[in-house]
C-alpha positions as a printed NumPy array, in Angstrom:
array([[ -46.028,  -74.77 ,  -43.782],
       [ -45.605,  -71.001,  -43.357],
       [ -48.28 ,  -68.503,  -44.322],
       [ -47.422,  -66.098,  -47.123],
       [ -48.697,  -62.566,  -47.754],
       [ -49.397,  -63.006,  -51.473],
       [ -53.174,  -63.462,  -51.211],
       [ -54.268,  -59.914,  -51.98 ],
       [ -57.961,  -60.393,  -51.174],
       [ -57.637,  -61.066,  -47.452],
       [ -54.797,  -58.598,  -47.179],
       [ -57.101,  -55.832,  -48.408],
       [ -59.772,  -56.943,  -45.956],
       [ -57.292,  -56.619,  -43.09 ],
       [ -56.266,  -53.159,  -44.273],
       [ -59.883,  -51.981,  -44.222],
       [ -60.542,  -53.148,  -40.652],
       [ -60.884,  -50.661,  -37.797],
       [ -59.305,  -53.112,  -35.37 ],
       [ -55.596,  -53.795,  -35.412],
       [ -54.53 ,  -57.172,  -36.798],
       [ -51.113,  -58.75 ,  -36.252],
       [ -50.27 ,  -62.249,  -37.459],
       [ -47.072,  -64.293,  -37.371],
       [ -45.895,  -67.465,  -39.075],
       [ -44.059,  -70.458,  -37.632],
       [ -40.766,  -68.545,  -37.906],
       [ -42.209,  -65.888,  -35.56 ],
       [ -42.098,  -63.373,  -38.433],
       [ -44.804,  -60.728,  -38.747],
       [ -46.78 ,  -61.456,  -41.926],
       [ -49.809,  -59.248,  -41.238],
       [ -49.602,  -55.777,  -39.721],
       [ -52.529,  -53.702,  -40.945],
       [ -52.916,  -49.927,  -40.954],
       [ -54.954,  -49.967,  -37.734],
       [ -52.156,  -51.834,  -35.929],
       [ -49.615,  -49.354,  -37.294],
       [ -51.727,  -46.421,  -36.101],
       [ -52.378,  -47.788,  -32.616],
       [ -48.833,  -48.994,  -31.979],
       [ -47.162,  -46.05 ,  -33.767],
       [ -44.915,  -48.444,  -35.668],
       [ -44.569,  -48.181,  -39.487],
       [ -45.805,  -51.217,  -41.4  ],
       [ -42.539,  -51.323,  -43.337],
       [ -40.596,  -51.923,  -40.116],
       [ -43.016,  -54.493,  -38.789],
       [ -43.665,  -56.771,  -41.793],
       [ -41.023,  -59.478,  -41.879],
       [ -39.558,  -58.594,  -38.475],
       [ -39.515,  -60.911,  -35.485],
       [ -42.627,  -60.321,  -33.394],
       [ -40.651,  -59.741,  -30.17 ],
       [ -38.789,  -56.893,  -31.886],
       [ -42.082,  -55.249,  -32.789],
       [ -44.254,  -56.035,  -29.749],
       [ -42.318,  -57.507,  -26.862],
       [ -45.406,  -58.545,  -24.877],
       [ -47.698,  -59.783,  -27.667],
       [ -47.714,  -63.38 ,  -26.288],
       [ -48.352,  -64.654,  -29.833],
       [ -45.405,  -67.035,  -29.639],
       [ -46.849,  -68.626,  -26.506],
       [ -50.271,  -68.924,  -28.14 ],
       [ -48.668,  -70.6  ,  -31.142],
       [ -46.792,  -73.009,  -28.873],
       [ -49.664,  -74.091,  -26.607],
       [ -52.471,  -73.806,  -29.169],
       [ -54.765,  -72.032,  -26.703],
       [ -56.898,  -68.996,  -27.449],
       [ -56.698,  -65.932,  -25.215],
       [ -59.58 ,  -63.482,  -25.056],
       [ -60.018,  -59.968,  -23.699],
       [ -56.381,  -59.586,  -22.657],
       [ -55.502,  -56.026,  -21.73 ],
       [ -52.105,  -54.653,  -22.756],
       [ -50.441,  -51.254,  -22.317],
       [ -48.417,  -50.447,  -25.421],
       [ -46.949,  -47.067,  -26.337],
       [ -48.977,  -45.241,  -23.687],
       [ -52.192,  -46.752,  -25.02 ],
       [ -54.461,  -49.391,  -23.559],
       [ -55.694,  -52.124,  -25.874],
       [ -57.865,  -55.215,  -25.559],
       [ -56.532,  -58.162,  -27.528],
       [ -57.913,  -61.539,  -28.601],
       [ -55.23 ,  -64.033,  -29.613],
       [ -55.639,  -67.366,  -31.395],
       [ -53.464,  -69.976,  -33.074],
       [ -53.857,  -70.414,  -36.857],
       [ -54.585,  -74.002,  -37.784],
       [ -54.126,  -75.778,  -41.086],
       [ -55.528,  -79.22 ,  -40.612],
       [ -53.991,  -80.582,  -37.433],
       [ -50.964,  -78.278,  -37.606],
       [ -50.503,  -74.821,  -36.115],
       [ -48.911,  -72.643,  -38.765],
       [ -49.034,  -69.286,  -37.025],
       [ -50.918,  -67.045,  -34.608],
       [ -53.051,  -63.923,  -34.942],
       [ -53.998,  -61.102,  -32.584],
       [ -56.925,  -58.747,  -33.109],
       [ -56.991,  -55.734,  -30.852],
       [ -58.773,  -52.459,  -30.316],
       [ -57.585,  -49.218,  -28.794],
       [ -59.829,  -48.649,  -25.789],
       [ -58.263,  -45.405,  -24.614],
       [ -61.187,  -43.445,  -26.109],
       [ -63.542,  -45.34 ,  -23.826],
       [ -61.434,  -44.851,  -20.711],
       [ -63.146,  -41.645,  -19.572],
       [ -66.642,  -43.089,  -20.013],
       [ -65.602,  -46.337,  -18.379],
       [ -64.045,  -44.438,  -15.485],
       [ -67.208,  -42.393,  -15.013],
       [ -69.315,  -45.555,  -15.044],
       [ -66.993,  -47.241,  -12.566],
       [ -67.11 ,  -44.144,  -10.363],
       [ -70.892,  -44.127,  -10.429],
       [ -71.006,  -47.836,   -9.572],
       [ -68.485,  -47.332,   -6.79 ],
       [ -70.47 ,  -44.428,   -5.34 ],
       [ -73.69 ,  -46.403,   -5.563],
       [ -72.072,  -49.429,   -3.912],
       [ -70.527,  -47.215,   -1.24 ],
       [ -73.941,  -45.731,   -0.451],
       [ -75.424,  -49.219,   -0.22 ],
       [ -72.566,  -50.315,    2.005],
       [ -73.043,  -47.263,    4.228],
       [ -76.774,  -47.898,    4.588],
       [ -76.221,  -51.58 ,    5.365],
       [ -73.414,  -50.869,    7.806],
       [ -75.527,  -48.617,   10.039],
       [ -76.802,  -49.913,   13.363],
       [ -79.859,  -47.717,   12.838],
       [ -82.679,  -49.067,   10.73 ],
       [ -83.244,  -47.159,    7.467],
       [ -86.506,  -47.114,    5.479],
       [ -86.913,  -45.131,    2.255],
       [ -90.299,  -44.296,    0.741],
       [ -91.041,  -42.385,   -2.472],
       [ -93.226,  -39.306,   -2.807],
       [ -96.331,  -41.486,   -3.194],
       [ -95.679,  -43.225,    0.147],
       [ -94.518,  -46.537,   -1.32 ],
       [ -91.625,  -48.272,    0.484],
       [ -88.666,  -48.657,   -1.922],
       [ -85.809,  -49.664,    0.37 ],
       [ -85.106,  -50.941,    3.876],
       [ -81.784,  -52.078,    5.316],
       [ -81.086,  -55.251,    7.275],
       [ -80.977,  -53.39 ,   10.604],
       [ -84.603,  -52.281,   10.184],
       [ -85.725,  -55.816,    9.355],
       [ -83.866,  -57.121,   12.397],
       [ -85.403,  -54.512,   14.71 ],
       [ -88.979,  -54.978,   13.535],
       [ -88.917,  -58.689,   12.749],
       [ -90.39 ,  -57.936,    9.309],
       [ -88.739,  -59.16 ,    6.101],
       [ -88.286,  -56.868,    3.116],
       [ -90.658,  -58.999,    1.001],
       [ -93.497,  -58.151,    3.375],
       [ -93.393,  -54.369,    2.916],
       [ -91.04 ,  -53.219,    0.105],
       [ -93.241,  -52.105,   -2.823],
       [ -96.296,  -51.526,   -0.619],
       [ -97.948,  -48.275,    0.409],
       [ -97.523,  -47.241,    4.037],
       [-101.305,  -46.896,    4.499],
       [-101.755,  -50.559,    3.516],
       [ -99.033,  -51.555,    5.988],
       [-100.897,  -49.65 ,    8.733],
       [-104.115,  -51.493,    7.948],
       [-102.298,  -54.861,    7.975],
       [-100.821,  -54.102,   11.415],
       [ -97.191,  -53.954,   10.385],
       [ -96.856,  -50.553,   12.094],
       [ -98.696,  -48.45 ,   14.62 ],
       [ -97.723,  -45.045,   13.213],
       [ -96.676,  -43.916,    9.744],
       [ -93.841,  -41.431,    9.984],
       [ -93.708,  -41.311,    6.181],
       [ -97.267,  -39.945,    5.897],
       [ -96.556,  -37.353,    8.615],
       [ -93.447,  -36.14 ,    6.783],
       [ -95.278,  -35.962,    3.42 ],
       [ -98.025,  -33.959,    5.089],
       [ -95.807,  -31.565,    7.069],
       [ -92.886,  -31.452,    4.581],
       [ -90.489,  -31.34 ,    7.55 ],
       [ -88.698,  -33.621,    9.983],
       [ -90.852,  -35.779,   12.267],
       [ -89.712,  -37.658,   15.412],
       [ -91.974,  -40.195,   17.138],
       [ -91.689,  -43.111,   19.567],
       [ -93.164,  -46.481,   18.63 ],
       [ -93.174,  -50.057,   19.95 ],
       [ -92.472,  -52.825,   17.452],
       [ -91.448,  -56.414,   18.002],
       [ -91.321,  -55.712,   21.733],
       [ -88.752,  -52.93 ,   21.361],
       [ -88.919,  -49.204,   22.1  ],
       [ -87.959,  -47.475,   18.865],
       [ -87.203,  -43.831,   18.075],
       [ -88.297,  -43.005,   14.504],
       [ -86.881,  -39.924,   12.776],
       [ -88.293,  -39.112,    9.337],
       [ -86.725,  -36.573,    6.978],
       [ -87.957,  -35.31 ,    3.58 ],
       [ -85.666,  -35.205,    0.518],
       [ -86.444,  -32.327,   -1.868],
       [ -85.648,  -31.907,   -5.562],
       [ -84.505,  -28.654,   -7.164],
       [ -88.113,  -27.522,   -7.546],
       [ -88.843,  -27.993,   -3.847],
       [ -90.943,  -31.114,   -4.266],
       [ -90.58 ,  -34.034,   -1.861],
       [ -89.059,  -36.952,   -3.751],
       [ -88.264,  -39.359,   -0.927],
       [ -88.764,  -39.781,    2.788],
       [ -85.918,  -41.338,    4.748],
       [ -86.798,  -42.708,    8.169],
       [ -84.087,  -43.704,   10.651],
       [ -85.103,  -46.137,   13.4  ],
       [ -83.026,  -46.506,   16.539],
       [ -83.472,  -49.062,   19.309],
       [ -83.438,  -46.872,   22.411],
       [ -82.418,  -49.816,   24.576],
       [ -79.172,  -50.   ,   22.627],
       [ -78.051,  -46.469,   23.414],
       [ -76.154,  -47.668,   26.462],
       [ -74.146,  -49.966,   24.213],
       [ -72.851,  -47.11 ,   22.058],
       [ -69.792,  -46.555,   24.23 ],
       [ -68.729,  -50.167,   23.766],
       [ -69.289,  -49.908,   20.024],
       [ -67.306,  -46.663,   19.949],
       [ -64.421,  -48.38 ,   21.729],
       [ -64.609,  -51.203,   19.191],
       [ -64.549,  -48.666,   16.36 ],
       [ -61.454,  -47.092,   17.881],
       [ -59.771,  -50.501,   17.89 ],
       [ -60.659,  -51.005,   14.241],
       [ -59.305,  -47.545,   13.441],
       [ -56.076,  -48.34 ,   15.286],
       [ -55.827,  -51.643,   13.422],
       [ -56.015,  -49.945,   10.027],
       [ -53.731,  -47.175,   11.189],
       [ -51.14 ,  -49.781,   12.19 ],
       [ -51.658,  -51.533,    8.869],
       [ -50.998,  -48.258,    7.054],
       [ -47.872,  -47.679,    9.103],
       [ -46.931,  -51.294,    8.462],
       [ -47.092,  -50.699,    4.7  ],
       [ -45.154,  -47.447,    5.021],
       [ -42.511,  -49.244,    7.05 ],
       [ -41.641,  -51.441,    4.088],
       [ -39.802,  -48.454,    2.599],
       [ -36.539,  -49.446,    4.354],
       [ -36.512,  -52.679,    2.355],
       [ -35.82 ,  -50.589,   -0.721],
       [ -32.628,  -49.316,    0.9  ],
       [ -31.384,  -52.763,    1.86 ],
       [ -30.19 ,  -54.105,   -1.458],
       [ -29.765,  -57.858,   -1.564],
       [ -30.353,  -60.859,   -3.772],
       [ -28.612,  -63.244,   -1.404],
       [ -31.044,  -65.907,   -0.068],
       [ -29.376,  -65.982,    3.353],
       [ -29.563,  -62.2  ,    3.715],
       [ -33.194,  -62.24 ,    2.63 ],
       [ -33.913,  -64.71 ,    5.429],
       [ -32.356,  -62.267,    7.9  ],
       [ -34.615,  -59.491,    6.61 ],
       [ -37.646,  -61.748,    7.002],
       [ -36.684,  -62.46 ,   10.619],
       [ -36.185,  -58.739,   11.322],
       [ -39.528,  -57.898,    9.768],
       [ -41.262,  -60.708,   11.666],
       [ -39.994,  -59.671,   15.111],
       [ -40.617,  -55.973,   14.455],
       [ -44.243,  -56.273,   15.523],
       [ -43.387,  -57.449,   19.051],
       [ -41.382,  -55.652,   21.759],
       [ -38.782,  -58.342,   22.326],
       [ -35.113,  -57.319,   22.493],
       [ -33.016,  -57.968,   19.396],
       [ -29.23 ,  -58.389,   19.132],
       [ -27.779,  -57.732,   15.677],
       [ -24.404,  -59.36 ,   15.115],
       [ -21.958,  -58.92 ,   12.281],
       [ -18.721,  -57.424,   11.1  ],
       [ -18.131,  -53.704,   10.742],
       [ -19.9  ,  -52.251,    7.731],
       [ -22.427,  -55.024,    7.051],
       [ -25.437,  -52.741,    7.677],
       [ -26.453,  -53.478,   11.264],
       [ -27.907,  -49.994,   11.748],
       [ -30.093,  -50.393,    8.639],
       [ -31.537,  -53.584,   10.114],
       [ -32.203,  -51.767,   13.401],
       [ -33.987,  -48.961,   11.553],
       [ -36.003,  -51.523,    9.609],
       [ -37.156,  -53.152,   12.849],
       [ -38.155,  -49.777,   14.288],
       [ -39.988,  -48.497,   11.214],
       [ -41.815,  -51.813,   10.714],
       [ -43.03 ,  -51.781,   14.332],
       [ -45.93 ,  -50.116,   16.133],
       [ -43.389,  -47.613,   17.469],
       [ -42.582,  -46.267,   14.004],
       [ -43.955,  -42.771,   14.729],
       [ -41.975,  -42.522,   17.962],
       [ -38.249,  -41.692,   18.32 ],
       [ -35.439,  -43.919,   17.104],
       [ -32.443,  -43.056,   19.295],
       [ -29.043,  -44.38 ,   18.298],
       [ -26.406,  -44.635,   21.019],
       [ -22.863,  -45.365,   19.871],
       [ -21.569,  -46.974,   23.043],
       [ -17.969,  -46.732,   21.861],
       [ -18.036,  -43.065,   20.846],
       [ -19.252,  -41.369,   24.045],
       [ -16.42 ,  -40.349,   26.413],
       [ -16.427,  -42.619,   29.515],
       [ -16.913,  -39.7  ,   31.893],
       [ -20.061,  -38.58 ,   30.026],
       [ -21.678,  -41.926,   29.2  ],
       [ -23.905,  -42.15 ,   32.281],
       [ -25.142,  -38.552,   32.047],
       [ -25.78 ,  -38.914,   28.305],
       [ -27.748,  -42.132,   28.754],
       [ -29.717,  -41.358,   31.9  ],
       [ -29.629,  -37.548,   32.166],
       [ -29.12 ,  -35.492,   35.304],
       [ -30.903,  -33.101,   37.627],
       [ -30.009,  -29.449,   38.181],
       [ -26.746,  -28.943,   40.11 ],
       [ -25.763,  -32.623,   39.995],
       [ -22.133,  -31.829,   39.174],
       [ -19.86 ,  -28.995,   38.127],
       [ -20.707,  -27.863,   34.611],
       [ -24.212,  -29.337,   34.664],
       [ -26.965,  -27.303,   33.045],
       [ -28.988,  -25.295,   35.544],
       [ -32.261,  -26.807,   34.353],
       [ -30.902,  -30.345,   34.204],
       [ -30.957,  -32.573,   31.135],
       [ -32.968,  -35.497,   29.794],
       [ -30.97 ,  -38.603,   28.926],
       [ -31.168,  -40.56 ,   25.694],
       [ -33.304,  -43.216,   27.346],
       [ -35.884,  -40.56 ,   28.211],
       [ -35.79 ,  -39.111,   24.714],
       [ -36.59 ,  -42.556,   23.324],
       [ -39.83 ,  -42.886,   25.333],
       [ -42.381,  -44.821,   23.282],
       [ -39.788,  -45.614,   20.632],
       [ -36.65 ,  -47.644,   20.11 ],
       [ -33.139,  -47.396,   21.564],
       [ -30.383,  -48.705,   19.324],
       [ -27.308,  -49.61 ,   21.402],
       [ -24.642,  -49.728,   18.703],
       [ -21.253,  -51.24 ,   19.601],
       [ -22.755,  -52.508,   22.848],
       [ -19.645,  -54.627,   23.406],
       [ -17.686,  -51.438,   24.168],
       [ -19.628,  -50.682,   27.37 ],
       [ -17.735,  -50.747,   30.634],
       [ -18.798,  -53.273,   33.27 ],
       [ -20.108,  -50.494,   35.542],
       [ -22.34 ,  -49.139,   32.813],
       [ -23.447,  -52.636,   31.814],
       [ -24.908,  -53.001,   35.321],
       [ -26.915,  -49.786,   34.992],
       [ -28.228,  -50.649,   31.531],
       [ -29.175,  -54.118,   32.768],
       [ -31.111,  -52.539,   35.642],
       [ -32.898,  -50.189,   33.238],
       [ -33.919,  -53.142,   31.044],
       [ -35.042,  -55.295,   33.967],
       [ -36.845,  -52.637,   36.011],
       [ -38.091,  -50.643,   32.992],
       [ -37.115,  -47.455,   34.8  ],
       [ -34.142,  -45.145,   35.218],
       [ -33.067,  -42.439,   37.658],
       [ -31.265,  -39.303,   36.579],
       [ -27.897,  -38.504,   38.118],
       [ -28.701,  -36.561,   41.272],
       [ -32.349,  -37.511,   41.022],
       [ -34.498,  -39.403,   43.508],
       [ -37.663,  -40.094,   41.547],
       [ -37.488,  -43.03 ,   39.097],
       [ -38.681,  -42.459,   35.553],
       [ -40.739,  -45.282,   34.05 ],
       [ -39.52 ,  -46.418,   30.627],
       [ -41.469,  -47.585,   27.602],
       [ -38.709,  -48.367,   25.113],
       [ -37.716,  -51.229,   22.846],
       [ -34.048,  -52.287,   22.974],
       [ -32.159,  -53.19 ,   19.811],
       [ -28.431,  -53.756,   20.281],
       [ -25.618,  -54.416,   17.816],
       [ -21.972,  -55.396,   17.998],
       [ -19.136,  -56.661,   15.837],
       [ -17.522,  -58.395,   18.808],
       [ -17.845,  -61.985,   20.047],
       [ -20.   ,  -61.398,   23.117],
       [ -20.009,  -65.07 ,   24.06 ],
       [ -16.207,  -65.017,   24.313],
       [ -16.384,  -61.763,   26.274],
       [ -18.827,  -63.413,   28.706],
       [ -16.364,  -66.266,   29.255],
       [ -13.566,  -63.726,   29.751],
       [ -15.722,  -61.824,   32.285],
       [ -15.548,  -58.62 ,   30.218],
       [ -19.26 ,  -58.672,   29.417],
       [ -21.967,  -59.501,   31.914],
       [ -23.677,  -62.81 ,   31.279],
       [ -27.053,  -61.591,   32.555],
       [ -26.976,  -58.549,   30.258],
       [ -25.945,  -60.759,   27.327],
       [ -28.974,  -62.988,   27.794],
       [ -31.248,  -59.974,   28.223],
       [ -30.095,  -58.534,   24.893],
       [ -29.756,  -61.829,   23.035],
       [ -33.467,  -62.72 ,   23.011],
       [ -33.586,  -62.702,   19.192],
       [ -30.1  ,  -62.781,   17.621],
       [ -29.741,  -61.811,   13.954],
       [ -26.327,  -62.544,   12.427],
       [ -25.707,  -60.468,    9.295],
       [ -23.426,  -62.294,    6.812],
       [ -20.323,  -60.42 ,    5.55 ],
       [ -20.151,  -59.184,    1.981],
       [ -17.589,  -61.845,    1.016],
       [ -20.32 ,  -64.417,    1.646],
       [ -22.814,  -62.409,   -0.393],
       [ -20.948,  -62.017,   -3.685],
       [ -24.264,  -61.974,   -5.548],
       [ -24.994,  -58.582,   -3.929],
       [ -21.802,  -56.877,   -5.089],
       [ -23.03 ,  -56.048,   -8.61 ],
       [ -26.304,  -54.59 ,   -7.324],
       [ -24.535,  -52.574,   -4.627],
       [ -21.959,  -51.232,   -7.091],
       [ -24.753,  -50.134,   -9.445],
       [ -26.589,  -48.422,   -6.555],
       [ -23.517,  -46.599,   -5.236],
       [ -22.271,  -45.639,   -8.692],
       [ -25.639,  -44.111,   -9.558],
       [ -25.756,  -42.362,   -6.195],
       [ -22.36 ,  -40.668,   -6.559],
       [ -22.809,  -39.897,  -10.248],
       [ -25.958,  -37.999,   -9.346],
       [ -24.342,  -36.359,   -6.332],
       [ -21.29 ,  -35.069,   -8.209],
       [ -22.808,  -34.635,  -11.672],
       [ -20.765,  -37.373,  -13.387],
       [ -21.611,  -40.13 ,  -15.871],
       [ -18.876,  -42.556,  -14.951],
       [ -19.002,  -46.307,  -15.401],
       [ -16.845,  -49.206,  -14.281],
       [ -14.792,  -51.387,  -16.61 ],
       [ -15.66 ,  -55.13 ,  -16.493],
       [ -12.091,  -55.954,  -15.367],
       [ -12.566,  -53.73 ,  -12.31 ],
       [ -15.876,  -55.452,  -11.627],
       [ -14.025,  -58.796,  -11.698],
       [ -11.621,  -57.442,   -9.077],
       [ -14.563,  -56.307,   -6.941],
       [ -15.994,  -59.822,   -7.104],
       [ -12.673,  -61.435,   -6.107],
       [ -11.898,  -59.037,   -3.242],
       [ -12.914,  -60.101,    0.291],
       [ -14.097,  -56.62 ,    1.414],
       [ -13.034,  -56.733,    5.077],
       [ -14.881,  -53.444,    5.583],
       [ -17.955,  -54.917,    3.887],
       [ -20.627,  -52.651,    2.376],
       [ -19.21 ,  -49.518,    3.996],
       [ -15.804,  -50.192,    2.423],
       [ -17.413,  -50.886,   -0.962],
       [ -19.406,  -47.63 ,   -0.83 ],
       [ -16.348,  -45.601,    0.176],
       [ -14.315,  -47.239,   -2.579],
       [ -16.889,  -46.366,   -5.244],
       [ -17.059,  -42.751,   -4.051],
       [ -13.276,  -42.45 ,   -4.053],
       [ -13.012,  -43.844,   -7.585],
       [ -15.783,  -41.551,   -8.872],
       [ -14.323,  -38.338,   -7.439],
       [ -10.604,  -39.047,   -8.066],
       [ -10.484,  -40.827,  -11.421],
       [ -10.525,  -38.438,  -14.357],
       [ -11.83 ,  -40.702,  -17.123],
       [ -15.497,  -41.65 ,  -17.496],
       [ -14.542,  -45.321,  -17.756],
       [ -13.03 ,  -46.366,  -14.416],
       [ -10.32 ,  -48.824,  -15.436],
       [  -7.729,  -50.986,  -13.682],
       [  -5.249,  -48.144,  -13.243],
       [  -7.797,  -46.417,  -10.98 ],
       [  -7.072,  -49.123,   -8.388],
       [  -3.424,  -48.127,   -7.999],
       [  -2.797,  -47.07 ,   -4.411],
       [  -5.805,  -48.964,   -3.074],
       [  -6.037,  -52.319,   -1.293],
       [  -7.442,  -53.777,   -4.508],
       [  -4.412,  -53.025,   -6.696],
       [  -2.688,  -56.393,   -6.122],
       [  -5.698,  -58.356,   -7.376],
       [  -5.901,  -59.247,  -11.034],
       [  -9.104,  -59.95 ,  -12.936],
       [  -9.7  ,  -63.613,  -13.615],
       [  -9.495,  -62.992,  -17.347],
       [  -7.234,  -60.316,  -18.757],
       [  -8.239,  -58.977,  -22.15 ],
       [  -7.161,  -55.962,  -24.116],
       [ -10.279,  -53.873,  -24.45 ],
       [ -10.966,  -52.758,  -27.979],
       [ -12.469,  -49.441,  -28.921],
       [ -15.581,  -51.276,  -30.098],
       [ -15.981,  -52.963,  -26.689],
       [ -15.766,  -49.626,  -24.887],
       [ -18.251,  -48.064,  -27.303],
       [ -20.702,  -50.929,  -26.789],
       [ -20.296,  -50.758,  -23.023],
       [ -21.032,  -47.038,  -23.015],
       [ -23.966,  -47.534,  -25.393],
       [ -25.446,  -50.172,  -23.084],
       [ -25.094,  -47.839,  -20.086],
       [ -26.83 ,  -44.962,  -21.89 ],
       [ -29.672,  -47.212,  -23.085],
       [ -30.199,  -48.675,  -19.625],
       [ -30.085,  -45.26 ,  -17.935],
       [ -32.538,  -43.719,  -20.423],
       [ -34.984,  -46.585,  -20.017],
       [ -34.638,  -46.607,  -16.206],
       [ -35.305,  -42.863,  -16.095],
       [ -38.332,  -42.837,  -18.426],
       [ -39.725,  -46.336,  -17.989],
       [ -40.704,  -46.266,  -21.679],
       [ -38.884,  -47.407,  -24.818],
       [ -40.645,  -44.693,  -26.81 ],
       [ -39.598,  -41.892,  -24.448],
       [ -36.112,  -43.313,  -24.045],
       [ -35.745,  -43.482,  -27.843],
       [ -36.814,  -39.849,  -28.114],
       [ -34.181,  -38.782,  -25.567],
       [ -31.461,  -40.727,  -27.385],
       [ -32.751,  -39.504,  -30.785],
       [ -33.222,  -42.978,  -32.24 ],
       [ -36.341,  -44.846,  -33.396],
       [ -38.33 ,  -46.906,  -30.971],
       [ -37.698,  -50.075,  -32.99 ],
       [ -33.95 ,  -49.421,  -32.765],
       [ -34.32 ,  -48.898,  -29.05 ],
       [ -36.113,  -52.232,  -28.671],
       [ -33.525,  -54.081,  -30.787],
       [ -30.598,  -52.589,  -28.899],
       [ -32.171,  -53.432,  -25.52 ],
       [ -32.573,  -57.008,  -26.696],
       [ -28.999,  -57.055,  -27.967],
       [ -27.592,  -55.923,  -24.629],
       [ -30.151,  -57.966,  -22.663],
       [ -31.562,  -54.933,  -20.866],
       [ -34.659,  -56.093,  -19.047],
       [ -37.917,  -54.238,  -19.627],
       [ -41.333,  -54.747,  -18.076],
       [ -43.158,  -53.735,  -21.248],
       [ -42.65 ,  -51.872,  -24.493],
       [ -44.205,  -48.458,  -24.098]])
């Protein structure tokens, strides 16, 4: 049985509440939406009452509560730029659930106070952590000479537990033999720093006491630092250990920064994602990697990912296109030369690309294009980890990581004696074969959206692609892979005059002979809806908020929510 809103007495009670109340019936219709809920959510009651709950609050979770019959307490939600705490419960009538209710409160007014409290707690905890992390013992006494705090290091040095002296006066501790000298009393008497040597628990200790003054100049606390003098010689080792810890966290930070390239490699294909996982996994070691795949599949992006996810990320990434350097200049470009090595050489000589990559990564693109003579020299550089400039006599030690790539069948070239077998095995330590775009059809839609947005922004357009053209994209084999797809999108954006890129835009391209799997005469209404969906999606993507997007498009937020649901535009929350 569904709840009705005809019982005026409880309805008036809800209206008088400070907390927001939202209730739904079995049909998922909003039957209670009090003034507090309207104020907090900025949604008129007239639009909410009777509407489907998901159209009013997309993340209310009331439907789930009604389905599973489980209460949910203290759930935090961000709605319309406000933070609320919500308690949600099913509504029972006998043994049947007939609805669900949420009671929530806007906590944004408490955010500042809560933040200040959290900050104070964090500072207090940080101070405690600092005191406990010190190798030096720390003892704190108040102005009356009573011990109020001692860290673990002090207890370890002296062999005294905190229960034995915290809360006791230092003079009593002297009488009981816990200490030979009271630095605290000396500091309180002199009102200045005091340094003394003492022997406790068989250890030579240096005690340094310092007074803490209030604004009136009165001593409020005495802080005494105790250092085991015998441990001073161990400080260098501890410093080295600290440096290692620093380097570890530095590498971790660089590791997190290196994940940025993943955002540029757009893929939903499971096989391609496995390739990215392999690349990321081997990035942290210096092993050689050979990236294989057709032209345009993104081999250089994978190489950059490996470099930027590695410990060499802050060092150079040098790309060498082995097929683009003139044969007579390849050796000098790779290995450099000394002054006067040949006619036309620079007087001061020149560093080669291998030298410029010191500490970083060399990316040998199109490695299959290397001549046999040059293959020998690169093999020697990899094996010996050193090079010699043209005309030079002194070898230069190398610290570089080799990542190579090719679109050729190196194994066949090895059999044909056009590629050295020993170099092949040196490069092919970890092979990563990148699948062609025709085997990754699931990525085409995402790539088209990325490239279309890119070129619309670059050239100031708002163009979109007709579904029939998208069908052609999905049927086409893309022999040039992602590079061909990107170039095609740019060409269509800059050459086609209409905002809607239709089938006639493909005339004169390699795609013109393909027909969409389903031919349909597009109506005006279909075009209007397609354009409306694009504008809604773009506004929401730009603002990240249904309220802000609705304001840009000059429609109500509820209309924005309904239209996004109509066109199945995904949203993380309704803001």
